[in-house]
Amino acid sequence: MKRYAYTIVLLALCLAFAWYHGASAASLIEETSVLNGNVSWTVPVGTQVKQGSSLINIATLTGDASASRASADGTVQAVLVKPGDTVKEGEVVVKLQPLH
């Protein structure tokens, strides 16, 4: 009987962990590039940003331009490009965990 109870508790913990992990990943905002070009700078992972903060810059003939800005206040969880990469308009470049 104890073994059955331990199995049920372990299963419940695994399900709770899977639900929590899935819920936190689902709440990430996928920020996209609004410009085409070569990446010159990216925001570091872990940085807290405000809505409108630049997330990546691209090199242009007249200097650097922001290709993606934060759509909400939050913490940068992942940067999917690096300096030197070429990005296209609409490409997901940063994943942002919004502040609640």
Tab-separated table of N, CA and C in Angstrom:
chain	number	residue	atom	x	y	z
A	1	MET	N	0.830	-1.195	0.000
A	1	MET	CA	0.000	0.000	0.000
A	1	MET	C	0.873	1.257	0.000
A	2	LYS	N	1.978	1.242	0.808
A	2	LYS	CA	2.857	2.400	0.853
A	2	LYS	C	3.504	2.637	-0.514
A	3	ARG	N	3.867	1.557	-1.158
A	3	ARG	CA	4.512	1.683	-2.461
A	3	ARG	C	3.560	2.334	-3.474
A	4	TYR	N	2.302	1.967	-3.425
A	4	TYR	CA	1.286	2.551	-4.293
A	4	TYR	C	1.133	4.045	-4.002
A	5	ALA	N	1.131	4.416	-2.745
A	5	ALA	CA	1.000	5.827	-2.360
A	5	ALA	C	2.216	6.618	-2.817
A	6	TYR	N	3.413	6.064	-2.674
A	6	TYR	CA	4.630	6.743	-3.126
A	6	TYR	C	4.604	6.953	-4.643
A	7	THR	N	4.123	5.955	-5.360
A	7	THR	CA	4.035	6.063	-6.818
A	7	THR	C	3.083	7.177	-7.218
A	8	ILE	N	1.949	7.275	-6.546
A	8	ILE	CA	0.965	8.327	-6.833
A	8	ILE	C	1.565	9.708	-6.542
A	9	VAL	N	2.250	9.858	-5.424
A	9	VAL	CA	2.860	11.132	-5.058
A	9	VAL	C	3.936	11.511	-6.067
A	10	LEU	N	4.771	10.568	-6.449
A	10	LEU	CA	5.825	10.825	-7.433
A	10	LEU	C	5.229	11.231	-8.777
A	11	LEU	N	4.192	10.550	-9.197
A	11	LEU	CA	3.520	10.885	-10.448
A	11	LEU	C	2.920	12.292	-10.386
A	12	ALA	N	2.316	12.641	-9.270
A	12	ALA	CA	1.731	13.973	-9.105
A	12	ALA	C	2.808	15.055	-9.153
A	13	LEU	N	3.949	14.804	-8.539
A	13	LEU	CA	5.055	15.767	-8.582
A	13	LEU	C	5.582	15.942	-9.996
A	14	CYS	N	5.718	14.840	-10.727
A	14	CYS	CA	6.190	14.922	-12.114
A	14	CYS	C	5.217	15.716	-12.975
A	15	LEU	N	3.939	15.481	-12.809
A	15	LEU	CA	2.935	16.217	-13.574
A	15	LEU	C	2.945	17.699	-13.217
A	16	ALA	N	3.101	18.018	-11.936
A	16	ALA	CA	3.152	19.417	-11.510
A	16	ALA	C	4.371	20.117	-12.105
A	17	PHE	N	5.501	19.450	-12.090
A	17	PHE	CA	6.714	20.023	-12.674
A	17	PHE	C	6.541	20.253	-14.175
A	18	ALA	N	5.996	19.275	-14.874
A	18	ALA	CA	5.788	19.408	-16.323
A	18	ALA	C	4.824	20.544	-16.625
A	19	TRP	N	3.768	20.673	-15.856
A	19	TRP	CA	2.811	21.757	-16.056
A	19	TRP	C	3.472	23.107	-15.811
A	20	TYR	N	4.237	23.225	-14.730
A	20	TYR	CA	4.903	24.486	-14.413
A	20	TYR	C	5.909	24.854	-15.494
A	21	HIS	N	6.699	23.902	-15.926
A	21	HIS	CA	7.704	24.156	-16.959
A	21	HIS	C	7.035	24.580	-18.264
A	22	GLY	N	5.973	23.913	-18.633
A	22	GLY	CA	5.251	24.258	-19.854
A	22	GLY	C	4.589	25.622	-19.753
A	23	ALA	N	4.064	25.961	-18.587
A	23	ALA	CA	3.410	27.251	-18.409
A	23	ALA	C	4.411	28.393	-18.470
A	24	SER	N	5.603	28.206	-17.900
A	24	SER	CA	6.583	29.286	-17.928
A	24	SER	C	7.145	29.470	-19.327
A	25	ALA	N	7.324	28.409	-20.078
A	25	ALA	CA	7.836	28.526	-21.442
A	25	ALA	C	6.791	29.150	-22.358
A	26	ALA	N	5.523	28.855	-22.104
A	26	ALA	CA	4.461	29.377	-22.953
A	26	ALA	C	4.275	30.871	-22.761
A	27	SER	N	4.685	31.410	-21.617
A	27	SER	CA	4.461	32.824	-21.361
A	27	SER	C	5.584	33.715	-21.901
A	28	LEU	N	6.589	33.145	-22.553
A	28	LEU	CA	7.656	33.946	-23.130
A	28	LEU	C	7.148	34.703	-24.356
A	29	ILE	N	7.597	35.935	-24.496
A	29	ILE	CA	7.265	36.745	-25.662
A	29	ILE	C	8.367	36.554	-26.691
A	30	GLU	N	7.992	36.238	-27.915
A	30	GLU	CA	8.965	36.091	-28.995
A	30	GLU	C	9.058	37.417	-29.742
A	31	GLU	N	10.177	38.105	-29.553
A	31	GLU	CA	10.391	39.391	-30.204
A	31	GLU	C	11.011	39.148	-31.577
A	32	THR	N	10.535	39.859	-32.586
A	32	THR	CA	10.999	39.666	-33.953
A	32	THR	C	11.747	40.892	-34.469
A	33	SER	N	12.489	40.669	-35.524
A	33	SER	CA	13.210	41.752	-36.183
A	33	SER	C	12.259	42.481	-37.127
A	34	VAL	N	12.393	43.803	-37.175
A	34	VAL	CA	11.585	44.592	-38.105
A	34	VAL	C	12.401	45.017	-39.319
A	35	LEU	N	13.676	44.657	-39.333
A	35	LEU	CA	14.576	45.023	-40.427
A	35	LEU	C	15.376	43.814	-40.890
A	36	ASN	N	15.880	43.887	-42.113
A	36	ASN	CA	16.833	42.904	-42.632
A	36	ASN	C	18.231	43.468	-42.439
A	37	GLY	N	19.214	42.616	-42.190
A	37	GLY	CA	20.587	43.096	-42.119
A	37	GLY	C	21.480	42.226	-41.264
A	38	ASN	N	22.716	42.702	-41.065
A	38	ASN	CA	23.710	41.990	-40.260
A	38	ASN	C	23.694	42.521	-38.832
A	39	VAL	N	23.598	41.612	-37.887
A	39	VAL	CA	23.537	41.975	-36.468
A	39	VAL	C	24.873	42.567	-36.034
A	40	SER	N	24.811	43.740	-35.369
A	40	SER	CA	26.026	44.369	-34.856
A	40	SER	C	26.099	44.316	-33.328
A	41	TRP	N	24.941	44.148	-32.658
A	41	TRP	CA	24.901	44.137	-31.194
A	41	TRP	C	23.647	43.421	-30.736
A	42	THR	N	23.753	42.723	-29.587
A	42	THR	CA	22.581	42.101	-28.969
A	42	THR	C	22.580	42.409	-27.482
A	43	VAL	N	21.401	42.455	-26.907
A	43	VAL	CA	21.257	42.636	-25.466
A	43	VAL	C	21.703	41.334	-24.787
A	44	PRO	N	22.399	41.409	-23.660
A	44	PRO	CA	22.817	40.171	-22.969
A	44	PRO	C	21.633	39.437	-22.325
A	45	VAL	N	21.698	38.119	-22.310
A	45	VAL	CA	20.704	37.298	-21.621
A	45	VAL	C	20.717	37.669	-20.142
A	46	GLY	N	19.542	37.751	-19.539
A	46	GLY	CA	19.409	38.089	-18.126
A	46	GLY	C	19.165	39.563	-17.876
A	47	THR	N	19.287	40.384	-18.909
A	47	THR	CA	19.077	41.819	-18.763
A	47	THR	C	17.595	42.116	-18.573
A	48	GLN	N	17.280	42.981	-17.606
A	48	GLN	CA	15.910	43.462	-17.457
A	48	GLN	C	15.746	44.658	-18.374
A	49	VAL	N	14.702	44.634	-19.190
A	49	VAL	CA	14.470	45.698	-20.157
A	49	VAL	C	13.100	46.322	-19.940
A	50	LYS	N	12.963	47.539	-20.395
A	50	LYS	CA	11.689	48.260	-20.366
A	50	LYS	C	11.073	48.181	-21.757
A	51	GLN	N	9.772	48.340	-21.832
A	51	GLN	CA	9.100	48.377	-23.123
A	51	GLN	C	9.756	49.453	-23.984
A	52	GLY	N	10.098	49.102	-25.216
A	52	GLY	CA	10.741	50.031	-26.134
A	52	GLY	C	12.256	49.956	-26.145
A	53	SER	N	12.853	49.224	-25.194
A	53	SER	CA	14.312	49.080	-25.168
A	53	SER	C	14.789	48.302	-26.381
A	54	SER	N	15.929	48.704	-26.930
A	54	SER	CA	16.511	48.006	-28.073
A	54	SER	C	17.021	46.639	-27.631
A	55	LEU	N	16.714	45.615	-28.430
A	55	LEU	CA	17.149	44.250	-28.138
A	55	LEU	C	18.265	43.793	-29.060
A	56	ILE	N	18.186	44.186	-30.333
A	56	ILE	CA	19.281	43.919	-31.267
A	56	ILE	C	19.436	45.116	-32.197
A	57	ASN	N	20.666	45.348	-32.628
A	57	ASN	CA	20.959	46.378	-33.626
A	57	ASN	C	21.530	45.703	-34.856
A	58	ILE	N	21.298	46.348	-36.002
A	58	ILE	CA	21.925	45.894	-37.234
A	58	ILE	C	22.756	47.035	-37.808
A	59	ALA	N	23.771	46.683	-38.572
A	59	ALA	CA	24.633	47.669	-39.219
A	59	ALA	C	23.953	48.171	-40.489
A	60	THR	N	23.927	49.500	-40.641
A	60	THR	CA	23.394	50.109	-41.864
A	60	THR	C	24.468	51.030	-42.439
A	61	LEU	N	24.227	51.583	-43.599
A	61	LEU	CA	25.187	52.492	-44.214
A	61	LEU	C	25.412	53.754	-43.380
A	62	THR	N	24.409	54.163	-42.618
A	62	THR	CA	24.521	55.381	-41.816
A	62	THR	C	24.814	55.111	-40.340
A	63	GLY	N	25.053	53.870	-39.987
A	63	GLY	CA	25.328	53.508	-38.592
A	63	GLY	C	24.400	52.401	-38.131
A	64	ASP	N	24.448	52.108	-36.841
A	64	ASP	CA	23.604	51.046	-36.291
A	64	ASP	C	22.157	51.515	-36.168
A	65	ALA	N	21.233	50.566	-36.351
A	65	ALA	CA	19.805	50.837	-36.192
A	65	ALA	C	19.190	49.700	-35.385
A	66	SER	N	18.216	50.028	-34.549
A	66	SER	CA	17.538	49.013	-33.755
A	66	SER	C	16.623	48.199	-34.658
A	67	ALA	N	16.820	46.896	-34.659
A	67	ALA	CA	16.003	46.008	-35.485
A	67	ALA	C	14.911	45.322	-34.678
A	68	SER	N	15.011	45.383	-33.348
A	68	SER	CA	13.991	44.786	-32.498
A	68	SER	C	13.964	45.526	-31.165
A	69	ARG	N	12.755	45.835	-30.720
A	69	ARG	CA	12.565	46.503	-29.430
A	69	ARG	C	11.626	45.671	-28.563
A	70	ALA	N	11.783	45.796	-27.252
A	70	ALA	CA	10.944	45.053	-26.315
A	70	ALA	C	9.501	45.546	-26.402
A	71	SER	N	8.572	44.629	-26.516
A	71	SER	CA	7.160	44.985	-26.566
A	71	SER	C	6.539	45.083	-25.172
A	72	ALA	N	7.319	44.729	-24.146
A	72	ALA	CA	6.849	44.795	-22.759
A	72	ALA	C	8.059	44.860	-21.834
A	73	ASP	N	7.833	45.270	-20.595
A	73	ASP	CA	8.885	45.195	-19.578
A	73	ASP	C	9.145	43.720	-19.291
A	74	GLY	N	10.417	43.347	-19.128
A	74	GLY	CA	10.695	41.947	-18.834
A	74	GLY	C	12.173	41.649	-18.734
A	75	THR	N	12.485	40.360	-18.676
A	75	THR	CA	13.853	39.870	-18.577
A	75	THR	C	14.170	39.035	-19.810
A	76	VAL	N	15.313	39.316	-20.416
A	76	VAL	CA	15.732	38.585	-21.613
A	76	VAL	C	16.100	37.153	-21.194
A	77	GLN	N	15.399	36.174	-21.762
A	77	GLN	CA	15.640	34.767	-21.450
A	77	GLN	C	16.532	34.088	-22.488
A	78	ALA	N	16.450	34.539	-23.744
A	78	ALA	CA	17.255	33.923	-24.808
A	78	ALA	C	17.458	34.931	-25.927
A	79	VAL	N	18.670	34.937	-26.465
A	79	VAL	CA	18.989	35.719	-27.657
A	79	VAL	C	19.339	34.699	-28.732
A	80	LEU	N	18.577	34.693	-29.817
A	80	LEU	CA	18.689	33.645	-30.824
A	80	LEU	C	19.639	33.996	-31.969
A	81	VAL	N	20.228	35.190	-31.926
A	81	VAL	CA	21.197	35.614	-32.943
A	81	VAL	C	22.426	36.161	-32.243
A	82	LYS	N	23.503	36.326	-33.020
A	82	LYS	CA	24.737	36.889	-32.454
A	82	LYS	C	25.307	37.885	-33.450
A	83	PRO	N	26.187	38.777	-33.002
A	83	PRO	CA	26.796	39.717	-33.941
A	83	PRO	C	27.434	38.981	-35.117
A	84	GLY	N	27.170	39.510	-36.309
A	84	GLY	CA	27.662	38.889	-37.532
A	84	GLY	C	26.606	38.077	-38.256
A	85	ASP	N	25.566	37.633	-37.532
A	85	ASP	CA	24.483	36.886	-38.176
A	85	ASP	C	23.651	37.817	-39.051
A	86	THR	N	23.048	37.258	-40.070
A	86	THR	CA	22.112	37.992	-40.916
A	86	THR	C	20.695	37.663	-40.461
A	87	VAL	N	19.884	38.702	-40.241
A	87	VAL	CA	18.486	38.501	-39.838
A	87	VAL	C	17.567	39.026	-40.930
A	88	LYS	N	16.365	38.468	-40.943
A	88	LYS	CA	15.338	38.898	-41.891
A	88	LYS	C	14.152	39.439	-41.119
A	89	GLU	N	13.431	40.343	-41.738
A	89	GLU	CA	12.232	40.905	-41.130
A	89	GLU	C	11.275	39.782	-40.747
A	90	GLY	N	10.779	39.830	-39.515
A	90	GLY	CA	9.847	38.819	-39.026
A	90	GLY	C	10.507	37.655	-38.314
A	91	GLU	N	11.816	37.540	-38.362
A	91	GLU	CA	12.546	36.451	-37.697
A	91	GLU	C	12.537	36.667	-36.184
A	92	VAL	N	12.262	35.605	-35.421
A	92	VAL	CA	12.320	35.688	-33.960
A	92	VAL	C	13.781	35.799	-33.549
A	93	VAL	N	14.104	36.847	-32.775
A	93	VAL	CA	15.500	37.088	-32.413
A	93	VAL	C	15.752	37.039	-30.905
A	94	VAL	N	14.721	37.308	-30.100
A	94	VAL	CA	14.867	37.337	-28.639
A	94	VAL	C	13.618	36.758	-28.014
A	95	LYS	N	13.802	36.043	-26.886
A	95	LYS	CA	12.669	35.570	-26.084
A	95	LYS	C	12.719	36.316	-24.758
A	96	LEU	N	11.584	36.901	-24.409
A	96	LEU	CA	11.483	37.795	-23.263
A	96	LEU	C	10.459	37.260	-22.264
A	97	GLN	N	10.845	37.180	-20.986
A	97	GLN	CA	9.911	36.799	-19.914
A	97	GLN	C	9.303	38.088	-19.380
A	98	PRO	N	8.008	38.320	-19.602
A	98	PRO	CA	7.417	39.573	-19.133
A	98	PRO	C	7.364	39.633	-17.606
A	99	LEU	N	7.477	40.847	-17.072
A	99	LEU	CA	7.334	41.036	-15.641
A	99	LEU	C	5.845	41.011	-15.304
A	100	HIS	N	5.503	40.382	-14.194
A	100	HIS	CA	4.078	40.292	-13.833
A	100	HIS	C	3.755	41.282	-12.752
